Short mmCIF file of C-alpha atoms in Angstrom, two decimals:
data_model
loop_
_atom_site.label_atom_id
_atom_site.label_comp_id
_atom_site.label_asym_id
_atom_site.label_seq_id
_atom_site.Cartn_x
_atom_site.Cartn_y
_atom_site.Cartn_z
CA MET A 1 -24.76 -2.75 -7.80
CA VAL A 2 -27.76 -4.79 -6.83
CA PHE A 3 -28.31 -3.12 -3.49
CA TYR A 4 -31.73 -1.92 -2.46
CA THR A 5 -31.76 0.87 -0.11
CA SER A 6 -34.94 -0.38 1.33
CA ILE A 7 -33.27 -3.17 3.11
CA LEU A 8 -32.08 -0.54 5.60
CA PHE A 9 -35.53 -0.96 7.04
CA ASP A 10 -35.50 -4.65 6.79
CA ALA A 11 -35.09 -4.85 10.52
CA PRO A 12 -38.20 -6.32 12.21
CA HIS A 13 -38.41 -2.78 13.69
CA ALA A 14 -36.88 0.43 12.59
CA THR A 15 -37.38 3.77 14.50
CA LYS A 16 -38.64 7.07 13.48
CA TYR A 17 -38.44 10.36 15.17
CA ASN A 18 -41.72 11.90 16.14
CA ALA A 19 -41.22 15.52 16.31
CA GLN A 20 -44.67 16.34 17.97
CA LEU A 21 -44.15 13.86 20.77
CA GLY A 22 -40.40 14.34 20.89
CA VAL A 23 -39.91 10.55 20.95
CA TYR A 24 -38.66 7.75 18.71
CA SER A 25 -41.47 5.52 17.67
CA ARG A 26 -41.07 1.87 16.29
CA ILE A 27 -42.32 1.13 12.79
CA ARG A 28 -42.80 -2.28 11.35
CA TYR A 29 -41.98 -2.78 7.66
CA GLU A 30 -43.68 -5.62 5.88
CA SER A 31 -41.46 -6.10 2.79
CA VAL A 32 -38.23 -7.97 3.29
CA MET A 33 -35.75 -7.35 0.33
CA ALA A 34 -32.74 -8.96 -0.63
CA LEU A 35 -29.53 -7.55 0.49
CA LYS A 36 -26.89 -8.15 -2.05
CA GLY A 37 -24.16 -6.01 -3.75
CA ASN A 38 -20.49 -5.69 -4.21
CA LEU A 39 -18.00 -4.71 -1.55
CA ARG A 40 -16.44 -2.09 -3.94
CA ASP A 41 -19.75 -0.07 -3.35
CA PHE A 42 -20.82 -1.23 -0.01
CA THR A 43 -17.86 -2.01 2.46
CA ILE A 44 -17.82 -4.72 4.94
CA SER A 45 -17.87 -2.23 7.78
CA GLN A 46 -21.04 -0.67 6.48
CA LEU A 47 -22.56 -4.11 6.29
CA LEU A 48 -21.65 -5.12 9.85
CA ASN A 49 -22.82 -1.69 11.02
CA LEU A 50 -26.19 -2.33 9.38
CA ILE A 51 -26.51 -5.99 10.72
CA ASN A 52 -25.56 -4.53 14.15
CA ILE A 53 -27.92 -1.73 14.33
CA ALA A 54 -30.88 -3.67 12.79
CA ASN A 55 -30.23 -6.69 15.02
CA LYS A 56 -30.54 -8.96 11.96
CA SER A 57 -30.37 -12.59 11.98
CA GLY A 58 -29.20 -14.64 8.93
CA THR A 59 -26.01 -15.53 6.97
CA LEU A 60 -23.87 -13.16 4.99
CA VAL A 61 -22.18 -14.83 2.06
CA VAL A 62 -19.20 -13.07 0.47
CA ASP A 63 -17.61 -14.32 -2.67
CA GLY A 64 -14.06 -12.96 -3.29
CA SER A 65 -11.40 -13.94 -5.69
CA GLY A 66 -11.60 -17.76 -5.54
CA GLU A 67 -12.77 -17.70 -1.80
CA THR A 68 -16.23 -17.73 -0.04
CA VAL A 69 -16.74 -16.83 3.46
CA SER A 70 -19.95 -17.35 5.16
CA VAL A 71 -20.88 -15.53 8.49
CA SER A 72 -23.98 -16.10 10.53
CA PHE A 73 -25.59 -13.55 12.81
CA ARG A 74 -28.31 -13.91 15.42
CA GLN A 75 -29.89 -10.68 16.64
CA GLY A 76 -26.97 -8.64 15.30
CA LYS A 77 -24.37 -10.72 17.01
CA LEU A 78 -21.76 -12.91 15.41
CA ALA A 79 -22.69 -16.55 15.88
CA TYR A 80 -20.56 -18.58 13.20
CA ALA A 81 -18.24 -18.17 10.41
CA GLN A 82 -16.59 -20.60 7.87
CA LYS A 83 -14.33 -20.27 4.87
CA SER A 84 -15.04 -22.51 1.74
CA GLN A 85 -11.47 -23.56 1.13
CA GLU A 86 -10.62 -24.42 4.66
CA ASP A 87 -11.39 -27.33 6.87
CA ASN A 88 -13.91 -25.69 9.20
CA SER A 89 -14.29 -28.76 11.55
CA LEU A 90 -13.78 -28.24 15.24
CA ALA A 91 -10.91 -30.62 15.12
CA ALA A 92 -9.09 -28.75 12.54
CA ILE A 93 -9.73 -25.37 14.27
CA LEU A 94 -8.36 -26.84 17.59
CA TYR A 95 -5.31 -28.27 15.71
CA ARG A 96 -4.54 -24.98 14.24
CA ALA A 97 -4.80 -23.41 17.55
CA LYS A 98 -2.49 -25.99 18.89
CA LYS A 99 -4.89 -27.32 21.29
CA ILE A 100 -4.49 -30.81 19.95
CA ASN A 101 -1.59 -32.48 18.10
CA SER A 102 -1.57 -34.08 14.62
CA ASN A 103 -1.98 -37.66 16.07
CA GLN A 104 -5.11 -36.62 17.98
CA LEU A 105 -6.42 -34.86 14.84
CA GLN A 106 -5.82 -38.05 12.80
CA SER A 107 -7.66 -40.10 15.50
CA ILE A 108 -10.52 -37.76 15.69
CA LYS A 109 -10.77 -37.74 11.77
CA MET A 110 -10.92 -41.46 11.79
CA ARG A 111 -14.04 -41.43 13.89
CA GLY A 112 -15.10 -38.14 12.52
CA ASN A 113 -17.89 -39.52 10.38
CA GLN A 114 -19.82 -40.55 13.41
CA MET A 115 -19.34 -37.42 15.30
CA ASN A 116 -20.26 -33.73 14.63
CA ASP A 117 -18.65 -30.72 16.13
CA LYS A 118 -21.03 -30.49 19.23
CA GLN A 119 -20.64 -34.08 19.92
CA LEU A 120 -16.86 -33.84 19.58
CA GLY A 121 -16.74 -30.72 21.82
CA LEU A 122 -18.82 -32.59 24.57
CA MET A 123 -16.57 -35.52 24.40
CA LEU A 124 -13.37 -33.46 24.81
CA ILE A 125 -15.11 -31.71 27.82
CA ASN A 126 -16.26 -35.02 29.40
CA ALA A 127 -12.74 -36.57 28.94
CA ASN A 128 -11.34 -33.50 30.78
CA TYR A 129 -9.07 -32.81 27.80
CA LEU A 130 -10.36 -29.41 27.16
CA THR A 131 -12.68 -27.06 29.00
CA GLN A 132 -15.88 -25.53 27.49
CA LYS A 133 -14.18 -22.10 27.88
CA GLU A 134 -11.07 -23.09 26.02
CA ILE A 135 -13.14 -24.57 23.12
CA LEU A 136 -15.34 -21.57 22.86
CA VAL A 137 -12.28 -19.11 23.03
CA CYS A 138 -10.73 -21.08 19.98
CA LEU A 139 -13.86 -20.78 18.00
CA GLN A 140 -14.35 -17.16 18.94
CA THR A 141 -10.89 -16.40 17.68
CA HIS A 142 -11.46 -18.42 14.58
CA TYR A 143 -14.68 -16.84 13.73
CA ILE A 144 -13.56 -13.21 14.51
CA ASN A 145 -10.34 -13.75 12.29
CA LEU A 146 -12.48 -14.92 9.34
CA LEU A 147 -14.71 -11.96 9.66
CA SER A 148 -11.98 -9.37 10.02
CA GLY A 149 -10.12 -10.77 7.14
CA LEU A 150 -13.09 -9.69 5.08
CA PHE A 151 -12.18 -6.02 5.79
CA THR A 152 -9.16 -6.13 3.61
CA TRP A 153 -11.34 -7.41 0.71
CA ASN A 154 -12.14 -4.43 -1.82
CA GLU A 155 -13.99 -6.74 -4.21
CA GLY A 156 -16.50 -9.32 -3.85
CA ASN A 157 -20.19 -10.06 -4.14
CA PHE A 158 -22.12 -10.41 -1.04
CA LYS A 159 -25.53 -11.64 -0.28
CA PHE A 160 -27.32 -11.43 3.19
CA GLU A 161 -29.66 -14.35 3.51
CA ASN A 162 -32.36 -13.52 5.96
CA ASP A 163 -33.39 -16.15 8.37
CA MET A 164 -30.69 -18.65 7.12
CA PRO A 165 -29.33 -19.96 10.39
CA PRO A 166 -25.82 -21.45 10.96
CA PRO A 167 -25.38 -25.20 10.38
CA SER A 168 -27.14 -27.05 13.15
CA ASP A 169 -24.20 -29.23 13.75
CA LYS A 170 -21.83 -26.43 14.48
CA ILE A 171 -21.04 -24.73 17.82
CA THR A 172 -22.11 -21.13 17.70
CA VAL A 173 -21.08 -18.09 19.86
CA HIS A 174 -22.65 -14.74 20.77
CA ILE A 175 -20.16 -11.80 19.96
CA GLY A 176 -21.08 -8.14 19.71
CA LEU A 177 -19.91 -6.53 16.47
CA GLU A 178 -19.03 -3.06 17.76
CA ASN A 179 -15.34 -4.14 18.57
CA ILE A 180 -14.83 -6.12 15.44
CA ILE A 181 -16.05 -3.24 13.40
CA MET A 182 -13.52 -0.81 15.21
CA GLU A 183 -10.65 -3.34 14.91
CA GLY A 184 -11.53 -4.03 11.27
CA THR A 185 -11.51 -0.37 10.32
CA ARG A 186 -8.09 -0.15 12.16
CA ARG A 187 -7.03 -3.05 10.02
CA VAL A 188 -8.12 -1.32 6.78
CA LYS A 189 -6.19 1.74 7.53
CA GLU A 190 -3.04 -0.39 8.49
CA TRP A 191 -3.56 -2.27 5.08
CA GLU A 192 -3.74 0.90 3.16
CA HIS A 193 -0.60 2.21 4.82
CA LEU A 194 1.25 -1.08 4.13
CA GLN A 195 0.12 -0.85 0.64
CA ASP A 196 1.43 2.52 0.19
CA GLU A 197 4.80 1.68 1.67
CA ILE A 198 5.16 -1.61 -0.09
CA PRO A 199 2.95 -1.27 -3.25
CA SER A 200 4.09 -4.68 -4.73
CA LEU A 201 5.44 -8.01 -3.39
CA GLU A 202 7.34 -8.59 -6.52
CA ILE A 203 10.38 -6.84 -5.05
CA ALA A 204 13.19 -8.33 -2.96
CA LEU A 205 15.03 -7.42 0.42
CA LYS A 206 18.73 -7.44 1.13
CA PHE A 207 20.31 -6.89 4.42
CA ALA A 208 21.44 -3.38 5.08
CA ASP A 209 25.24 -2.95 4.78
CA ARG A 210 25.36 -0.83 7.76
CA PRO A 211 22.04 -1.45 9.68
CA GLY A 212 20.87 1.65 11.52
CA THR A 213 19.94 -0.48 14.75
CA ASN A 214 22.11 -2.29 17.00
CA ILE A 215 21.36 -5.94 16.03
CA LYS A 216 22.09 -7.28 19.42
CA ASN A 217 19.22 -5.37 20.90
CA ILE A 218 16.66 -6.74 18.39
CA SER A 219 14.30 -9.47 19.21
CA LEU A 220 12.62 -11.05 16.36
CA SER A 221 9.24 -13.06 16.49
CA VAL A 222 9.07 -16.49 14.96
CA ASP A 223 7.40 -15.18 11.83
CA GLU A 224 10.09 -12.60 11.40
CA TRP A 225 12.85 -15.22 11.72
CA ARG A 226 10.96 -17.35 9.16
CA VAL A 227 11.02 -14.26 6.77
CA VAL A 228 14.68 -13.28 7.68
CA LYS A 229 16.06 -16.69 6.78
CA TYR A 230 14.83 -16.25 3.24
CA ILE A 231 16.06 -12.63 2.73
CA SER A 232 18.19 -12.45 -0.35
CA PRO A 233 18.15 -10.33 -3.59
CA LYS A 234 17.02 -13.64 -5.48
CA ASN A 235 13.85 -14.09 -3.42
CA THR A 236 10.74 -11.68 -4.12
CA LEU A 237 8.50 -11.04 -1.07
CA THR A 238 5.81 -13.16 -2.95
CA GLN A 239 8.16 -16.12 -2.81
CA ILE A 240 9.04 -15.66 0.80
CA ALA A 241 5.49 -15.24 1.75
CA ARG A 242 4.69 -18.60 0.12
CA ALA A 243 7.59 -20.19 1.72
CA ALA A 244 6.97 -18.77 5.15
CA GLN A 245 3.07 -19.43 4.72
CA LEU A 246 2.09 -16.06 5.37
CA ASP A 247 -0.51 -13.98 3.81
CA ASP A 248 -0.10 -10.67 2.05
CA MET A 249 -0.86 -8.53 4.97
CA GLN A 250 1.50 -10.45 7.38
CA MET A 251 4.40 -10.47 4.80
CA ARG A 252 3.99 -6.67 4.34
CA ARG A 253 3.84 -5.94 8.08
CA ILE A 254 6.95 -7.97 8.73
CA ALA A 255 8.89 -6.50 5.72
CA TYR A 256 7.78 -2.90 6.87
CA GLY A 257 8.96 -3.57 10.37
CA LEU A 258 12.40 -4.89 9.28
CA ILE A 259 12.80 -1.92 6.83
CA GLN A 260 11.85 0.53 9.54
CA ALA A 261 14.35 -1.05 11.94
CA GLY A 262 16.89 -0.40 9.46
CA LEU A 263 17.91 -4.19 9.11
CA VAL A 264 17.00 -4.54 5.52
CA GLU A 265 16.36 -2.49 2.33
CA PHE A 266 14.78 -2.86 -0.97
CA VAL A 267 16.68 -4.24 -3.87
CA ARG A 268 15.45 -5.00 -7.28
CA SER A 269 15.08 -8.80 -7.39
CA GLN A 270 17.91 -10.49 -9.43
CA GLY A 271 15.29 -12.87 -10.69
CA VAL A 272 13.42 -9.93 -12.39
CA THR A 273 15.08 -8.69 -15.63
CA ALA A 274 15.97 -5.08 -15.02
CA ARG A 275 15.24 -2.68 -17.74
CA PRO A 276 18.48 -1.94 -19.72
CA THR A 277 20.15 1.30 -18.35
CA SER A 278 19.02 4.13 -20.57
CA ILE A 279 22.13 6.45 -20.22
CA SER A 280 23.70 4.94 -23.45
CA MET A 281 20.69 6.13 -25.32
CA SER A 282 21.42 9.70 -24.65
CA ILE A 283 25.19 9.80 -24.40
CA PRO A 284 27.51 8.37 -27.04
CA ALA A 285 28.30 5.04 -25.58
CA ALA A 286 31.59 4.50 -27.51
CA ASN A 287 34.04 6.85 -26.09
CA LYS A 288 34.00 7.87 -22.37
CA GLU A 289 35.91 11.08 -23.32
CA GLU A 290 33.05 12.00 -25.62
CA GLN A 291 30.56 11.44 -22.92
CA LYS A 292 32.45 13.48 -20.44
CA SER A 293 32.73 16.25 -22.98
CA LEU A 294 29.15 16.31 -23.51
CA ILE A 295 28.29 16.57 -19.73
CA ASN A 296 31.00 19.39 -19.54
CA ARG A 297 29.26 21.36 -22.33
CA LEU A 298 26.14 20.97 -20.45
CA ILE A 299 27.74 22.24 -17.33
CA THR A 300 29.16 25.27 -19.14
CA ARG A 301 25.87 25.99 -20.62
CA ILE A 302 23.89 25.83 -17.52
CA ARG A 303 26.42 28.00 -15.68
CA SER A 304 25.97 30.74 -18.29
CA LEU A 305 22.23 30.88 -17.91
CA MET B 1 21.76 17.41 -33.59
CA GLN B 2 22.10 15.53 -30.46
CA THR B 3 19.53 15.77 -27.78
CA VAL B 4 19.74 14.67 -24.03
CA LYS B 5 17.09 14.79 -21.40
CA MET B 6 16.60 15.07 -17.70
CA VAL B 7 13.48 14.28 -15.93
CA VAL B 8 11.91 16.32 -13.00
CA THR B 9 9.66 14.18 -10.99
CA GLY B 10 8.04 14.44 -7.46
CA PRO B 11 4.63 14.43 -5.75
CA PHE B 12 1.68 16.70 -6.91
CA ASN B 13 2.41 20.37 -6.20
CA ALA B 14 5.95 19.94 -5.50
CA GLY B 15 7.01 22.78 -7.97
CA LYS B 16 8.17 20.72 -11.07
CA THR B 17 6.45 22.94 -13.55
CA GLU B 18 7.65 26.08 -12.00
CA PHE B 19 11.27 24.53 -11.85
CA ILE B 20 11.30 23.96 -15.63
CA ARG B 21 9.74 27.32 -16.24
CA SER B 22 12.68 29.07 -14.45
CA VAL B 23 15.32 27.84 -16.80
CA SER B 24 13.62 26.85 -20.09
CA GLU B 25 14.30 29.16 -23.13
CA ILE B 26 10.93 28.29 -24.61
CA ASP B 27 7.66 28.70 -22.94
CA VAL B 28 7.08 25.54 -21.05
CA VAL B 29 4.84 23.23 -23.08
CA SER B 30 2.51 22.29 -20.32
CA THR B 31 -0.33 19.82 -20.43
CA GLU B 32 -2.27 21.12 -17.43
CA ARG B 33 -5.88 20.68 -16.53
CA LYS B 34 -8.15 22.32 -14.04
CA ILE B 35 -8.18 20.24 -10.76
CA THR B 36 -11.57 18.63 -10.13
CA SER B 37 -10.61 16.51 -7.07
CA LYS B 38 -11.33 18.24 -3.76
CA ALA B 39 -8.50 16.53 -1.95
CA GLU B 40 -5.98 17.88 -4.43
CA LYS B 41 -7.44 21.38 -4.85
CA VAL B 42 -4.44 23.26 -3.33
CA LYS B 43 -3.72 24.73 -6.59
CA ALA B 44 -5.90 25.49 -9.78
CA SER B 45 -4.29 23.23 -12.40
CA THR B 46 -2.10 20.24 -12.55
CA THR B 47 0.15 18.53 -15.10
CA VAL B 48 -1.65 15.49 -16.61
CA ALA B 49 0.90 14.19 -19.24
CA MET B 50 4.18 16.08 -18.90
CA ASP B 51 5.96 19.55 -19.01
CA PHE B 52 8.46 20.20 -21.50
CA GLY B 53 11.28 22.72 -21.41
CA ARG B 54 14.29 23.18 -23.51
CA ILE B 55 17.98 24.60 -23.11
CA SER B 56 19.99 24.85 -26.28
CA VAL B 57 23.63 24.13 -25.45
CA ASP B 58 25.19 24.81 -28.86
CA LYS B 59 24.21 24.21 -32.50
CA ASP B 60 24.73 20.35 -31.99
CA LEU B 61 23.35 19.79 -28.56
CA VAL B 62 19.97 20.50 -26.86
CA LEU B 63 18.93 19.55 -23.29
CA TYR B 64 15.12 18.66 -22.71
CA LEU B 65 13.62 18.82 -19.37
CA PHE B 66 10.49 16.70 -18.92
CA GLY B 67 8.33 17.18 -15.90
CA THR B 68 6.32 14.27 -14.91
CA PRO B 69 2.66 14.49 -13.69
CA GLY B 70 2.45 14.56 -9.92
CA GLN B 71 -0.97 12.86 -9.46
CA LYS B 72 -0.66 9.13 -8.95
CA ARG B 73 -3.42 8.37 -11.41
CA PHE B 74 -1.20 9.62 -14.33
CA ASP B 75 1.70 7.43 -13.13
CA PHE B 76 1.59 5.35 -16.35
CA MET B 77 3.35 8.27 -17.99
CA TRP B 78 6.39 7.95 -15.72
CA GLU B 79 8.11 4.98 -17.26
CA ILE B 80 7.60 6.57 -20.77
CA LEU B 81 9.15 9.80 -19.76
CA SER B 82 12.03 7.97 -17.90
CA GLU B 83 13.12 6.27 -21.13
CA GLY B 84 16.55 7.49 -22.12
CA MET B 85 17.03 10.02 -19.24
CA LEU B 86 20.48 11.31 -18.47
CA GLY B 87 19.52 11.62 -14.80
CA PHE B 88 16.47 12.86 -12.74
CA ILE B 89 15.41 15.35 -10.09
CA VAL B 90 13.04 14.52 -7.37
CA MET B 91 11.30 17.46 -6.20
CA VAL B 92 9.95 17.53 -2.76
CA ASP B 93 7.75 20.31 -1.06
CA SER B 94 9.64 21.08 2.05
CA THR B 95 6.40 22.48 3.73
CA ARG B 96 4.12 19.31 3.13
CA PRO B 97 5.58 16.44 5.17
CA GLU B 98 2.45 14.44 4.36
CA THR B 99 3.98 14.24 0.69
CA PHE B 100 7.43 12.85 1.76
CA ARG B 101 6.33 9.17 1.77
CA GLU B 102 5.08 9.51 -1.81
CA ALA B 103 8.16 11.28 -2.82
CA ARG B 104 10.23 8.37 -1.44
CA SER B 105 8.04 5.96 -3.43
CA ILE B 106 8.42 7.93 -6.61
CA LEU B 107 12.16 8.11 -6.14
CA GLU B 108 12.21 4.29 -5.80
CA THR B 109 10.08 3.81 -8.77
CA PHE B 110 12.41 5.84 -11.04
CA ARG B 111 15.40 4.15 -9.74
CA ALA B 112 13.82 0.87 -10.83
CA TYR B 113 13.01 2.19 -14.33
CA ALA B 114 16.60 3.35 -14.69
CA PRO B 115 19.52 3.36 -12.29
CA THR B 116 20.83 6.88 -13.58
CA PRO B 117 22.11 9.55 -11.20
CA TYR B 118 19.72 11.69 -9.36
CA VAL B 119 19.44 14.57 -6.86
CA VAL B 120 16.66 15.42 -4.43
CA ALA B 121 15.61 19.04 -4.50
CA ALA B 122 13.92 20.32 -1.14
CA ASN B 123 11.76 22.97 -2.82
CA LYS B 124 9.99 25.98 -1.15
CA GLN B 125 12.93 26.37 1.37
CA ASP B 126 12.11 30.15 1.42
CA LEU B 127 8.76 29.45 3.20
CA LYS B 128 8.67 29.73 6.98
CA ASP B 129 7.16 26.26 7.24
CA ALA B 130 9.89 24.56 5.31
CA TRP B 131 11.44 21.48 7.13
CA ASP B 132 15.12 21.47 7.81
CA LEU B 133 17.20 19.59 5.33
CA GLU B 134 18.54 17.13 7.81
CA ASP B 135 15.15 16.32 9.07
CA MET B 136 13.84 15.90 5.62
CA ARG B 137 16.84 13.52 4.92
CA ILE B 138 15.69 11.35 7.84
CA ALA B 139 11.97 11.45 6.85
CA LEU B 140 12.79 10.69 3.23
CA ARG B 141 15.14 7.87 4.38
CA LEU B 142 17.90 9.19 2.18
CA ASP B 143 21.49 7.80 2.38
CA LYS B 144 24.06 10.42 3.20
CA LYS B 145 25.63 9.91 -0.21
CA VAL B 146 22.46 11.14 -1.87
CA LYS B 147 22.50 14.87 -2.72
CA LEU B 148 19.61 16.65 -0.91
CA LEU B 149 19.71 20.32 -2.04
CA PRO B 150 17.79 23.39 -0.95
CA CYS B 151 15.81 24.79 -3.75
CA VAL B 152 13.28 27.61 -4.57
CA ALA B 153 11.98 26.66 -7.91
CA SER B 154 10.84 30.06 -8.88
CA GLN B 155 14.43 31.39 -8.50
CA LYS B 156 16.64 30.67 -11.60
CA LYS B 157 19.90 30.66 -9.67
CA SER B 158 18.52 27.90 -7.34
CA VAL B 159 17.30 25.86 -10.28
CA LYS B 160 20.71 26.26 -11.98
CA THR B 161 22.46 24.93 -8.85
CA ILE B 162 20.28 21.90 -8.84
CA LEU B 163 21.01 21.03 -12.61
CA LEU B 164 24.64 21.52 -11.99
CA GLU B 165 24.78 19.25 -9.02
CA LEU B 166 23.05 16.57 -11.03
CA LEU B 167 25.53 17.07 -13.83
CA TYR B 168 28.39 16.76 -11.42
CA SER B 169 26.86 13.59 -9.97
CA ILE B 170 26.71 12.26 -13.70
CA LEU B 171 30.41 13.02 -14.07
CA GLU B 172 31.28 11.42 -10.78
CA GLU B 173 29.51 8.24 -11.76
CA MET B 174 31.40 8.17 -15.11
CA ASP B 175 34.68 8.58 -13.24
CA ALA B 176 33.69 5.97 -10.81
CA ALA B 177 32.87 3.57 -13.58
CA LYS B 178 36.35 3.75 -15.06
#
């Protein structure tokens, strides 16, 4: 890992306890070193904690498996976030948040070249279409979701670029990191738990023959219904997640909930070739009576022990 | 000479080695190593590849008992050991509910390897902290049809009962397949 411990003192000011005076004094460190490494060695919560405590400003770039997320901070607060493979324009974010419809999105995109996010935001406010608060809440949610998503990344190279501000044409926010760190940590625990319960998505579900719960009393969310309609021994959870446009964590969470409710149970996917049953390797396959005789001999012997 | 095998599996420290030792006619061939991980240091050593016990039935037939390693990092051995098994026993430490989820996961893994008959042995039922069998059945999400049997792995009589119940299950399955 290329992580320099000295970056811990990269903040404009760090504190040191003076035992004689019994106070904390501020120290200025001259050298500013690169903060880079791998999430395997230094987790996202440790990074955010560092940025928060040191009031750092700059942009954190994390490269995961085929994805890059950039998150900008000002004075230790979240200011902006974007994902490389996603449309990060304000119009797209508002569309995903269902604040504008697809026709409006198209119309904005057509004029998009002449307008940046700040100008678009202003236009929407002046046209009384959305309030400033509504736009900011959408952006805050989007940025927080991108940052929180990083908590489930176990692998990925990161680099914190000091003094690299967010893009000037983007609308920024000012969100404290404490709650994000706490929520992210909770998410990591949930992720670990779900991975324990459902280690692989290459399995299928089937409806329980006798569900343990009264179905009439169950109310399912829209996402759960989307999963339920695909449940079949022929469909692996990976296939269902793809069809229902859910990420790994959402798929595991829904599957776990349905299993816990007694509605469904695991079944080996019919699409996966099961290993041939091995019992014939041990017992003479040809004659059932011979097989039974062998088991009876074992029973007699065990009884005599 | 014909040989058949049964597999004894379950989480770390469930009592698999003890179980095989109680009925094997040979000293159990154990591949144990000292435990280095702090988290798993509830006993001094653990099985890293397999335990191996034997019961001779007659001059033509031998039953081998294979114990799987309990620690997850040795789970690559499970599939190898499950090859050709007659049935399997899932050992669960009745006093350690924190291992129940793992026991369930191991059970499902072995069922996926080979859909042979199995029984679940609730070990350490002689200890005062042992969970009640019906509570364990719920916690382990076991169907009523699955045999969940009380067990004390250090007692031969108890181990015999578990092995016999597994053999009865195998017989029942053969009859049902007719």
